[in-house]
Tab-separated table of C-alpha atoms in Angstrom:
chain	number	residue	atom	x	y	z
A	123	MET	CA	3.384	85.769	82.312
A	124	THR	CA	1.187	88.694	83.351
A	125	ASP	CA	3.030	91.275	85.439
A	126	THR	CA	0.476	92.293	88.054
A	127	GLN	CA	2.656	92.636	91.158
A	128	SER	CA	3.760	96.262	90.737
A	129	ALA	CA	2.278	99.041	92.853
A	130	PRO	CA	-0.581	100.950	91.192
A	131	ALA	CA	1.444	104.166	91.054
A	132	ARG	CA	4.320	102.399	89.317
A	133	LEU	CA	1.920	100.803	86.836
A	134	GLY	CA	0.500	104.242	86.133
A	135	TRP	CA	3.916	105.649	85.311
A	136	ARG	CA	4.703	102.586	83.217
A	137	LEU	CA	1.507	103.068	81.230
A	138	ALA	CA	2.421	106.721	80.688
A	139	LEU	CA	5.771	105.607	79.265
A	140	LEU	CA	4.143	103.066	76.946
A	141	GLY	CA	1.651	105.679	75.793
A	142	PHE	CA	4.595	107.984	75.144
A	143	SER	CA	6.158	105.227	73.013
A	144	GLN	CA	3.003	105.005	70.933
A	145	LEU	CA	3.017	108.786	70.582
A	146	LEU	CA	6.411	108.568	68.870
A	147	ILE	CA	5.038	106.133	66.300
A	148	ALA	CA	1.776	108.007	65.766
A	149	LEU	CA	3.428	111.391	65.288
A	150	ASP	CA	5.605	110.135	62.464
A	151	TYR	CA	2.626	109.030	60.394
A	152	ASN	CA	1.709	112.673	59.729
A	153	ILE	CA	4.346	115.039	61.062
A	154	VAL	CA	6.276	115.328	57.792
A	155	TYR	CA	3.277	115.966	55.515
A	156	VAL	CA	3.170	119.737	55.838
A	157	ALA	CA	6.989	119.896	55.656
A	158	LEU	CA	7.121	118.203	52.244
A	159	PRO	CA	7.259	121.383	50.105
A	160	GLU	CA	10.233	122.706	52.085
A	161	ILE	CA	11.971	119.312	52.032
A	162	GLY	CA	11.518	119.073	48.265
A	163	ALA	CA	12.897	122.545	47.619
A	164	ASP	CA	15.860	122.147	49.997
A	165	LEU	CA	17.046	118.668	48.964
A	166	GLY	CA	16.100	118.739	45.278
A	167	PHE	CA	13.328	116.157	45.197
A	168	THR	CA	11.213	116.061	42.080
A	169	ALA	CA	7.444	116.380	42.377
A	170	GLN	CA	7.162	112.639	41.707
A	171	SER	CA	9.916	111.441	44.042
A	172	LEU	CA	8.879	113.566	47.033
A	173	GLN	CA	6.277	110.965	48.025
A	174	TRP	CA	9.093	108.651	49.126
A	175	VAL	CA	9.655	110.738	52.240
A	176	ILE	CA	6.329	109.235	53.337
A	177	SER	CA	6.458	105.909	51.523
A	178	ALA	CA	9.919	104.893	52.769
A	179	TYR	CA	8.623	104.930	56.318
A	180	ALA	CA	5.645	102.790	55.282
A	181	VAL	CA	7.926	100.250	53.563
A	182	GLY	CA	10.127	99.852	56.639
A	183	TYR	CA	7.193	99.773	59.040
A	184	GLY	CA	4.779	97.557	57.147
A	185	GLY	CA	7.434	95.134	55.932
A	186	LEU	CA	8.943	94.345	59.321
A	187	LEU	CA	5.931	94.220	61.637
A	188	LEU	CA	5.547	90.437	61.668
A	189	LEU	CA	9.252	89.986	62.285
A	190	GLY	CA	9.051	92.575	65.047
A	191	GLY	CA	6.179	90.718	66.675
A	192	ARG	CA	8.048	87.431	66.605
A	193	MET	CA	11.172	89.047	68.037
A	194	VAL	CA	9.068	90.302	70.935
A	195	ASP	CA	7.663	86.831	71.597
A	196	ARG	CA	11.074	85.127	71.350
A	197	LEU	CA	13.486	87.688	72.792
A	198	GLY	CA	11.286	89.587	75.235
A	199	ALA	CA	9.269	92.781	74.977
A	200	ARG	CA	11.623	94.840	77.160
A	201	ARG	CA	14.729	93.946	75.150
A	202	VAL	CA	13.061	94.689	71.838
A	203	TRP	CA	11.575	97.936	73.200
A	204	PHE	CA	15.015	99.262	74.127
A	205	ALA	CA	16.521	98.221	70.795
A	206	ALA	CA	13.640	99.868	68.925
A	207	ILE	CA	14.000	103.156	70.828
A	208	VAL	CA	17.707	103.285	69.969
A	209	VAL	CA	17.025	102.580	66.268
A	210	TYR	CA	14.277	105.188	66.236
A	211	GLY	CA	16.420	107.878	67.810
A	212	LEU	CA	19.527	107.300	65.672
A	213	SER	CA	17.589	107.100	62.410
A	214	SER	CA	15.718	110.327	63.256
A	215	LEU	CA	19.057	112.031	63.909
A	216	ALA	CA	20.415	110.796	60.567
A	217	ALA	CA	17.246	111.912	58.760
A	218	GLY	CA	17.520	115.424	60.182
A	219	PHE	CA	21.115	115.723	58.961
A	220	ALA	CA	20.354	114.244	55.505
A	221	ASN	CA	21.557	116.471	52.662
A	222	THR	CA	20.461	114.368	49.702
A	223	PRO	CA	17.158	112.690	48.780
A	224	GLY	CA	18.712	109.225	48.962
A	225	LEU	CA	20.029	109.665	52.499
A	226	LEU	CA	16.688	110.954	53.746
A	227	ILE	CA	14.786	108.082	52.139
A	228	VAL	CA	17.108	105.464	53.663
A	229	ALA	CA	16.910	107.116	57.089
A	230	ARG	CA	13.113	107.202	56.905
A	231	ALA	CA	13.026	103.489	55.996
A	232	VAL	CA	15.194	102.660	59.022
A	233	GLN	CA	12.948	104.861	61.150
A	234	GLY	CA	9.983	102.800	59.955
A	235	ALA	CA	11.856	99.621	60.891
A	236	GLY	CA	12.324	101.017	64.391
A	237	GLY	CA	8.591	101.656	64.570
A	238	ALA	CA	7.909	98.077	63.458
A	239	LEU	CA	9.877	96.837	66.500
A	240	LEU	CA	8.574	99.443	68.913
A	241	PHE	CA	4.884	98.914	68.221
A	242	PRO	CA	4.538	95.194	69.136
A	243	ALA	CA	6.920	95.619	72.082
A	244	THR	CA	4.824	98.457	73.490
A	245	LEU	CA	1.522	96.676	73.036
A	246	THR	CA	2.853	93.412	74.501
A	247	LEU	CA	4.101	95.251	77.586
A	248	ILE	CA	0.540	96.508	78.089
A	249	PHE	CA	-0.963	93.045	77.638
A	250	ILE	CA	1.434	91.354	80.074
A	251	GLY	CA	1.146	94.214	82.580
A	252	PHE	CA	-2.640	94.426	82.801
A	253	PRO	CA	-4.981	91.406	83.075
A	254	GLU	CA	-7.743	90.977	80.482
A	255	GLY	CA	-10.924	92.789	81.460
A	256	PRO	CA	-11.600	96.266	82.876
A	257	LYS	CA	-7.966	96.958	83.872
A	258	ARG	CA	-6.615	96.143	80.436
A	259	ASN	CA	-9.454	98.054	78.780
A	260	ARG	CA	-8.557	101.148	80.796
A	261	ALA	CA	-4.875	100.775	79.949
A	262	LEU	CA	-5.655	100.349	76.260
A	263	ALA	CA	-7.953	103.376	76.389
A	264	VAL	CA	-5.069	105.556	77.591
A	265	TRP	CA	-2.682	104.045	75.039
A	266	GLY	CA	-5.235	104.375	72.235
A	267	ALA	CA	-6.144	107.948	73.136
A	268	ILE	CA	-2.498	108.941	72.899
A	269	GLY	CA	-2.038	107.006	69.648
A	270	GLY	CA	-5.211	108.249	68.012
A	271	GLY	CA	-4.565	111.818	69.111
A	272	GLY	CA	-0.948	111.555	67.998
A	273	LEU	CA	-2.043	110.895	64.430
A	274	ALA	CA	-3.813	114.244	64.344
A	275	ALA	CA	-1.212	116.004	66.507
A	276	GLY	CA	1.470	115.072	63.969
A	277	SER	CA	-0.076	117.438	61.450
A	278	ILE	CA	-0.298	120.238	64.026
A	279	LEU	CA	3.283	119.880	65.217
A	280	GLY	CA	4.556	119.442	61.679
A	281	GLY	CA	3.099	122.790	60.683
A	282	LEU	CA	4.397	124.581	63.777
A	283	PHE	CA	7.907	123.113	63.685
A	284	THR	CA	8.332	123.664	59.948
A	285	ASP	CA	7.294	127.301	60.246
A	286	TRP	CA	9.439	128.012	63.324
A	287	TRP	CA	12.617	125.924	62.884
A	288	GLY	CA	12.587	124.371	59.416
A	289	TRP	CA	11.824	120.878	58.138
A	290	GLU	CA	14.742	119.272	59.976
A	291	SER	CA	13.030	119.945	63.299
A	292	VAL	CA	10.186	117.512	62.569
A	293	LEU	CA	12.820	114.759	62.563
A	294	PHE	CA	15.192	116.050	65.245
A	295	VAL	CA	12.329	116.238	67.747
A	296	ASN	CA	12.477	112.449	68.149
A	297	VAL	CA	16.070	112.518	69.416
A	298	PRO	CA	15.490	114.071	72.867
A	299	LEU	CA	12.181	112.214	73.168
A	300	THR	CA	13.853	108.822	72.648
A	301	ALA	CA	16.671	109.749	75.044
A	302	ILE	CA	14.099	110.510	77.764
A	303	ALA	CA	12.283	107.255	77.031
A	304	LEU	CA	15.507	105.244	77.412
A	305	LEU	CA	16.308	106.777	80.782
A	306	VAL	CA	12.804	106.278	82.159
A	307	GLY	CA	12.449	102.791	80.681
A	308	THR	CA	15.378	101.430	82.697
A	309	LYS	CA	13.424	102.222	85.879
A	310	LEU	CA	9.869	101.308	84.924
A	311	LEU	CA	9.787	98.354	82.519
A	312	PRO	CA	9.613	94.802	83.947
A	313	GLN	CA	12.451	92.366	83.343
A	314	ASP	CA	12.031	89.826	80.553
A	315	ALA	CA	12.071	86.067	80.986
A	316	PRO	CA	15.116	84.319	79.477
A	317	ALA	CA	15.173	84.736	75.707
A	318	GLN	CA	14.201	81.792	73.513
A	319	LYS	CA	17.313	81.463	71.381
A	320	GLY	CA	18.233	79.427	68.359
A	321	LEU	CA	17.856	80.210	64.660
A	322	ARG	CA	15.903	77.000	64.121
A	323	ASP	CA	13.200	78.159	66.518
A	324	PHE	CA	13.133	81.665	65.058
A	325	ASP	CA	11.743	80.648	61.644
A	326	VAL	CA	14.342	82.473	59.527
A	327	PRO	CA	12.775	81.422	56.162
A	328	GLY	CA	9.388	82.702	57.301
A	329	ALA	CA	10.928	85.944	58.562
A	330	LEU	CA	12.657	86.589	55.231
A	331	LEU	CA	9.603	85.739	53.121
A	332	ALA	CA	7.232	87.846	55.249
A	333	THR	CA	9.570	90.826	55.420
A	334	VAL	CA	10.550	90.900	51.747
A	335	GLY	CA	7.034	90.021	50.547
A	336	SER	CA	5.304	92.690	52.651
A	337	SER	CA	7.943	95.269	51.747
A	338	LEU	CA	7.519	94.594	48.022
A	339	VAL	CA	3.730	94.943	48.234
A	340	VAL	CA	4.004	98.274	50.032
A	341	PHE	CA	6.802	99.388	47.684
A	342	GLY	CA	4.699	98.543	44.638
A	343	LEU	CA	1.680	100.398	45.969
A	344	ALA	CA	3.757	103.450	46.837
A	345	SER	CA	5.372	103.386	43.362
A	346	GLY	CA	2.046	103.419	41.488
A	347	PRO	CA	1.441	107.176	41.276
A	348	ASP	CA	5.021	107.830	40.149
A	349	ALA	CA	5.951	104.880	37.904
A	350	GLY	CA	2.453	103.959	36.693
A	351	TRP	CA	0.165	101.264	38.077
A	352	THR	CA	0.967	98.782	35.298
A	353	SER	CA	4.742	99.379	35.321
A	354	VAL	CA	7.262	96.710	36.228
A	355	GLN	CA	8.266	98.750	39.285
A	356	SER	CA	4.717	98.962	40.639
A	357	LEU	CA	2.754	95.969	39.349
A	358	GLY	CA	5.841	93.765	39.164
A	359	SER	CA	6.711	94.485	42.807
A	360	GLU	CA	3.164	93.781	43.922
A	361	VAL	CA	2.964	90.471	42.038
A	362	LEU	CA	6.359	89.317	43.294
A	363	GLY	CA	5.450	90.379	46.818
A	364	LEU	CA	2.178	88.408	46.686
A	365	VAL	CA	4.037	85.338	45.401
A	366	LEU	CA	6.463	85.574	48.308
A	367	LEU	CA	3.594	85.998	50.768
A	368	ILE	CA	1.921	82.870	49.378
A	369	ALA	CA	5.230	81.078	49.820
A	370	PHE	CA	5.307	82.458	53.376
A	371	VAL	CA	1.900	80.929	54.146
A	372	LEU	CA	3.039	77.571	52.768
A	373	THR	CA	6.241	77.757	54.802
A	374	GLU	CA	4.330	78.607	57.979
A	375	SER	CA	2.016	75.631	57.493
A	376	ARG	CA	5.060	73.335	57.603
A	377	SER	CA	7.251	75.124	60.154
A	378	ARG	CA	7.669	73.597	63.609
A	379	SER	CA	7.966	77.090	65.136
A	380	PRO	CA	6.257	79.497	62.723
A	381	LEU	CA	6.703	83.253	62.595
A	382	MET	CA	2.918	83.593	62.290
A	383	PRO	CA	1.147	80.525	63.676
A	384	LEU	CA	-1.666	79.987	61.191
A	385	ARG	CA	-3.840	78.464	63.924
A	386	LEU	CA	-4.194	82.009	65.303
A	387	LEU	CA	-6.379	82.761	62.298
A	388	ARG	CA	-8.882	80.240	63.699
A	389	THR	CA	-9.443	82.713	66.528
A	390	ARG	CA	-12.476	84.448	65.072
A	391	THR	CA	-11.898	87.712	66.912
A	392	LEU	CA	-8.382	88.076	65.494
A	393	SER	CA	-9.278	87.110	61.928
A	394	VAL	CA	-12.270	89.497	61.868
A	395	THR	CA	-10.168	92.241	63.447
A	396	MET	CA	-7.489	91.888	60.767
A	397	ALA	CA	-10.083	92.287	57.997
A	398	VAL	CA	-11.687	95.279	59.689
A	399	ALA	CA	-8.310	96.883	60.495
A	400	PHE	CA	-7.496	96.762	56.778
A	401	LEU	CA	-10.657	98.733	55.934
A	402	PHE	CA	-10.406	101.067	58.941
A	403	MET	CA	-6.893	102.255	58.076
A	404	ALA	CA	-7.803	102.651	54.401
A	405	THR	CA	-10.470	105.121	55.489
A	406	LEU	CA	-8.237	106.880	58.009
A	407	SER	CA	-5.391	107.404	55.503
A	408	THR	CA	-7.807	108.691	52.881
A	409	GLY	CA	-9.413	111.081	55.355
A	410	TYR	CA	-6.098	112.744	56.187
A	411	TYR	CA	-5.233	113.071	52.507
A	412	VAL	CA	-8.634	114.546	51.630
A	413	LEU	CA	-8.562	117.107	54.445
A	414	THR	CA	-4.930	118.131	53.855
A	415	THR	CA	-5.495	118.561	50.115
A	416	TYR	CA	-8.605	120.654	50.707
A	417	LEU	CA	-6.984	122.960	53.267
A	418	GLN	CA	-3.864	123.804	51.240
A	419	PRO	CA	-4.523	123.747	47.465
A	420	VAL	CA	-8.204	124.731	47.704
A	421	LEU	CA	-8.469	127.049	50.721
A	422	GLY	CA	-4.858	128.238	50.401
A	423	TYR	CA	-3.842	127.574	54.006
A	424	SER	CA	-0.175	127.958	54.992
A	425	PRO	CA	1.598	124.950	56.601
A	426	ILE	CA	1.138	126.312	60.119
A	427	LYS	CA	-2.521	127.183	59.543
A	428	ALA	CA	-3.198	123.785	57.960
A	429	GLY	CA	-1.548	122.090	60.924
A	430	LEU	CA	-3.634	124.022	63.425
A	431	ALA	CA	-6.777	123.116	61.487
A	432	PHE	CA	-6.237	119.544	62.705
A	433	LEU	CA	-6.475	120.637	66.356
A	434	PRO	CA	-10.218	119.859	66.752
A	435	LEU	CA	-9.689	116.399	65.247
A	436	CYS	CA	-6.832	115.807	67.678
A	437	ILE	CA	-8.920	116.895	70.685
A	438	PHE	CA	-11.935	114.809	69.675
A	439	SER	CA	-9.764	111.740	69.067
A	440	MET	CA	-8.011	111.923	72.419
A	441	ALA	CA	-11.229	112.596	74.322
A	442	ALA	CA	-12.987	109.712	72.593
A	443	GLY	CA	-10.128	107.362	73.390
A	444	GLN	CA	-10.811	107.881	77.086
A	445	LEU	CA	-14.371	106.629	76.586
A	446	THR	CA	-13.270	103.323	75.074
A	447	ALA	CA	-12.856	101.415	78.346
A	448	PRO	CA	-16.259	102.287	79.839
A	449	LEU	CA	-17.930	101.615	76.497
A	450	LEU	CA	-16.287	98.185	76.178
A	451	ASN	CA	-17.055	97.301	79.786
A	452	LYS	CA	-20.713	98.285	79.444
A	453	TYR	CA	-21.665	97.222	75.900
A	454	GLY	CA	-19.073	94.619	74.891
A	455	LEU	CA	-16.721	94.367	71.934
A	456	LYS	CA	-19.245	93.654	69.164
A	457	ILE	CA	-21.525	96.642	69.768
A	458	VAL	CA	-18.692	99.124	70.389
A	459	PHE	CA	-16.634	97.957	67.401
A	460	THR	CA	-19.619	98.112	65.029
A	461	GLY	CA	-20.789	101.491	66.302
A	462	THR	CA	-17.404	103.156	66.139
A	463	LEU	CA	-16.885	102.052	62.525
A	464	VAL	CA	-20.244	103.511	61.516
A	465	VAL	CA	-19.474	106.809	63.257
A	466	ASN	CA	-15.970	106.992	61.790
A	467	GLY	CA	-17.139	106.329	58.241
A	468	ALA	CA	-19.982	108.816	58.551
A	469	GLY	CA	-17.545	111.430	59.834
A	470	VAL	CA	-15.086	111.074	56.967
A	471	ALA	CA	-17.908	111.175	54.398
A	472	ALA	CA	-19.564	114.180	56.087
A	473	THR	CA	-16.253	116.045	56.201
A	474	ALA	CA	-15.807	115.523	52.467
A	475	LEU	CA	-19.376	116.551	51.688
A	476	GLY	CA	-18.874	119.743	53.729
A	477	MET	CA	-16.197	120.918	51.305
A	478	SER	CA	-16.816	123.474	48.573
A	479	ALA	CA	-14.633	125.606	46.332
A	480	GLY	CA	-15.379	128.810	48.229
A	481	GLY	CA	-16.328	127.147	51.469
A	482	SER	CA	-15.553	127.649	55.123
A	483	TYR	CA	-13.573	125.476	57.507
A	484	TRP	CA	-16.493	125.585	59.934
A	485	ALA	CA	-18.669	123.684	57.474
A	486	LEU	CA	-16.373	120.706	58.130
A	487	MET	CA	-16.809	120.660	61.909
A	488	PRO	CA	-19.810	118.275	62.165
A	489	GLY	CA	-17.946	115.683	60.113
A	490	ILE	CA	-14.672	116.242	61.992
A	491	LEU	CA	-16.487	115.704	65.303
A	492	LEU	CA	-17.828	112.327	64.176
A	493	TRP	CA	-14.550	111.381	62.490
A	494	GLY	CA	-12.512	112.206	65.600
A	495	PHE	CA	-14.829	110.299	67.920
A	496	GLY	CA	-14.972	107.212	65.691
A	497	GLY	CA	-11.244	107.245	65.007
A	498	GLY	CA	-10.258	107.723	68.655
A	499	VAL	CA	-12.369	104.810	69.863
A	500	GLY	CA	-11.733	102.666	66.786
A	501	PHE	CA	-7.940	102.829	67.019
A	502	THR	CA	-8.045	101.463	70.564
A	503	VAL	CA	-10.714	98.851	69.882
A	504	VAL	CA	-8.780	97.322	66.982
A	505	PHE	CA	-5.878	96.339	69.219
A	506	ALA	CA	-8.011	95.467	72.213
A	507	ALA	CA	-9.836	92.998	69.948
A	508	ALA	CA	-6.640	91.618	68.419
A	509	GLY	CA	-5.372	90.444	71.798
A	510	MET	CA	-8.608	88.870	73.049
A	511	GLY	CA	-8.491	85.097	73.266
A	512	ILE	CA	-4.760	84.979	72.459
A	513	ASN	CA	-2.133	83.269	74.599
A	514	PRO	CA	-0.001	85.865	76.473
A	515	MET	CA	3.115	84.309	74.886
A	516	GLU	CA	1.791	85.260	71.440
A	517	GLN	CA	0.464	88.763	72.047
A	518	GLY	CA	3.348	90.278	70.097
A	519	VAL	CA	2.645	88.371	66.900
A	520	ALA	CA	-1.132	88.871	67.251
A	521	SER	CA	-0.790	92.648	67.556
A	522	SER	CA	1.639	92.665	64.625
A	523	MET	CA	-0.787	90.692	62.470
A	524	ALA	CA	-3.475	93.293	63.134
A	525	SER	CA	-1.091	96.189	62.578
A	526	THR	CA	0.260	94.684	59.356
A	527	SER	CA	-3.317	94.522	58.078
A	528	MET	CA	-3.697	98.189	58.990
A	529	GLN	CA	-0.518	99.214	57.170
A	530	ILE	CA	-1.321	97.300	53.997
A	531	GLY	CA	-4.918	98.559	54.171
A	532	GLY	CA	-3.712	102.120	54.519
A	533	ALA	CA	-1.421	101.773	51.512
A	534	VAL	CA	-4.056	100.086	49.354
A	535	GLY	CA	-6.841	102.462	50.355
A	536	LEU	CA	-4.777	105.606	49.955
A	537	ALA	CA	-3.397	104.546	46.573
A	538	ALA	CA	-6.810	103.574	45.229
A	539	LEU	CA	-8.726	106.581	46.529
A	540	VAL	CA	-6.062	109.121	45.586
A	541	ALA	CA	-6.443	107.746	42.071
A	542	VAL	CA	-10.212	108.310	42.391
A	543	ALA	CA	-9.730	111.855	43.692
A	544	ASN	CA	-7.333	112.761	40.877
A	545	HIS	CA	-9.132	110.983	38.064
A	546	GLY	CA	-9.455	113.266	35.046
A	547	ILE	CA	-7.380	116.045	36.674
A	548	ASP	CA	-4.139	117.189	35.018
A	549	TYR	CA	-2.089	119.121	37.554
A	550	ASP	CA	0.588	119.858	34.925
A	551	ALA	CA	-1.831	121.523	32.526
A	552	GLN	CA	-1.878	125.279	31.958
A	553	PRO	CA	-4.031	126.581	33.487
A	554	GLY	CA	-4.175	124.041	36.294
A	555	PRO	CA	-7.310	122.401	37.681
A	556	THR	CA	-9.930	124.644	39.234
A	557	PRO	CA	-10.875	124.394	42.913
A	558	VAL	CA	-14.225	122.960	41.826
A	559	ASP	CA	-12.470	120.111	39.982
A	560	ILE	CA	-10.317	119.322	43.013
A	561	VAL	CA	-13.226	119.404	45.464
A	562	ASP	CA	-15.354	117.126	43.273
A	563	GLY	CA	-12.620	114.484	43.323
A	564	LEU	CA	-12.026	114.836	47.062
A	565	GLN	CA	-15.721	114.486	47.834
A	566	LEU	CA	-16.010	111.326	45.783
A	567	ALA	CA	-12.965	109.800	47.483
A	568	GLY	CA	-14.274	110.750	50.946
A	569	VAL	CA	-17.715	109.243	50.349
A	570	ILE	CA	-16.217	106.007	49.016
A	571	ALA	CA	-13.970	105.855	52.112
A	572	GLY	CA	-17.061	106.125	54.305
A	573	VAL	CA	-18.711	103.267	52.436
A	574	VAL	CA	-15.566	101.152	52.796
A	575	VAL	CA	-15.540	101.416	56.583
A	576	ALA	CA	-19.285	100.681	56.634
A	577	VAL	CA	-18.408	97.319	55.085
A	578	GLY	CA	-16.119	96.767	58.052
A	579	ALA	CA	-19.060	97.442	60.362
A	580	LEU	CA	-20.950	94.609	58.658
A	581	PHE	CA	-18.032	92.260	59.406
A	582	THR	CA	-18.087	93.072	63.107
A	583	LEU	CA	-21.888	92.978	63.312
A	584	PHE	CA	-22.295	89.532	61.769
A	585	PHE	CA	-19.062	87.721	62.640
A	586	LEU	CA	-17.869	88.967	66.025
A	587	LYS	CA	-18.964	87.369	69.265
A	588	LYS	CA	-20.208	89.724	71.967
A	589	ASN	CA	-17.873	88.272	74.596
A	590	PRO	CA	-14.811	86.498	73.110
A	591	THR	CA	-13.446	83.485	74.990
A	592	PRO	CA	-10.560	84.394	77.341
A	593	PRO	CA	-7.156	82.799	76.610
A	594	GLU	CA	-6.075	79.599	78.287
A	595	ALA	CA	-3.224	79.485	80.757
A	596	PRO	CA	0.138	80.478	79.219
A	597	GLN	CA	2.142	77.791	77.506
A	598	ASP	CA	5.649	77.806	76.139
A	599	GLY	CA	5.436	79.233	72.624
A	600	THR	CA	7.436	76.458	70.986
A	601	GLU	CA	5.443	73.755	72.736
A	602	ALA	CA	2.190	75.381	71.645
A	603	ASP	CA	3.364	75.463	68.053
A	604	LEU	CA	4.362	71.802	68.166
A	605	LEU	CA	1.007	70.826	69.629
A	606	ALA	CA	-0.780	72.780	66.905
A	607	ALA	CA	1.286	71.047	64.220
A	608	LYS	CA	0.106	67.714	65.621
A	609	GLY	CA	-3.503	68.829	65.619
A	610	THR	CA	-3.788	69.269	69.380
A	611	PRO	CA	-6.090	72.171	70.399
A	612	THR	CA	-4.330	75.242	71.842
A	613	ALA	CA	-5.416	78.610	73.161
A	614	GLY	CA	-7.657	80.536	70.756
């Protein structure tokens, strides 16, 4: 049920809280990057195992998103939001106190799991609190601006905190932030309807298959650079994960109350959005890697200076996010989605092409401007599109489907294009690679990333409708699933 009875001022504060929730998730994508050298030296990580500080979060987040979305739909967005905030805060506290590599990796995985619950709960609270149309577009613009800017701000804050207070501070910062969120949330978030209980209705087999299958795929992709792409750990995990995901699809087609109702894929807007989200995040992840690698190994920036170098990208992203609502209201989803993908891809490619072995940071600014604008609008548009034409009772699973595509796309794109960037370069050789060698690889990876997102623009141009059909009146989720199983048309 859409919550539209609150006073405008209260809705404004509620939206600020939900944007703050998204900021927590967005910051942790990038905040630990510039702290990695200090973490490795302090805890005794090897050069190969240090990547797991990043990858463990991706495994927990990407593997549990679908389950998180279903929990939101079955148990209520408010309940799951509070549980997620608690998990996020406690795991961040444990990560900051970690004194061994294993403890930090486990804590980061749990932190990712908290993010996988927090994300669909936050987005569902926006969808049920603001009716589809201009009001929801404005709300999503604020949420997306904070999320898109938070991705860039993570690098800035990571550099500052690491330089001032040590690597632990990039993790401890979440503890007071989550405590504030809990206190404010008790006053601002709407009460949930009674929870839909019962293991039979929760699709436990589907939950296990989706969670383990997605986790294995992400684990295999993250293991590739360390264990080798054809190793049992990497390739074996990916193959087993894909087998489990195929089994998940078969299970969902027979379930009376599926974790991911397959009929949702017949909603063209959602299915196209999932494909485009995969490509969009592949480009975004590659862009951050390319820029970070150029600033530190090539230009020799310190962690704090490298973090501050992301400030223009952060500003452009947040400013662009505020333009999303008026753009959607004036031009419609198809035109805005297509245009933002083109601009984003051009920006990442131009940033890479602006690099040179003895170059200047200012040569990157035209590309960063385009990249920030396209990324700020694109992040919001992805999730605005994912919820269009979807029953309000299934907004949680729809947003999680789109976000899962983003996470897997980010892992696939980053793994593939890092391999492109490093092809033929031996970092262990004496002497090491020259700046020219590194820049050549980064430029190639950046240009390919731009081409990848251009493919996404073709998807939106040819397959999206200009004005997607609004959802039908809300139905009970279980009843809708039963009707779909019998072949009766449902929303979307």
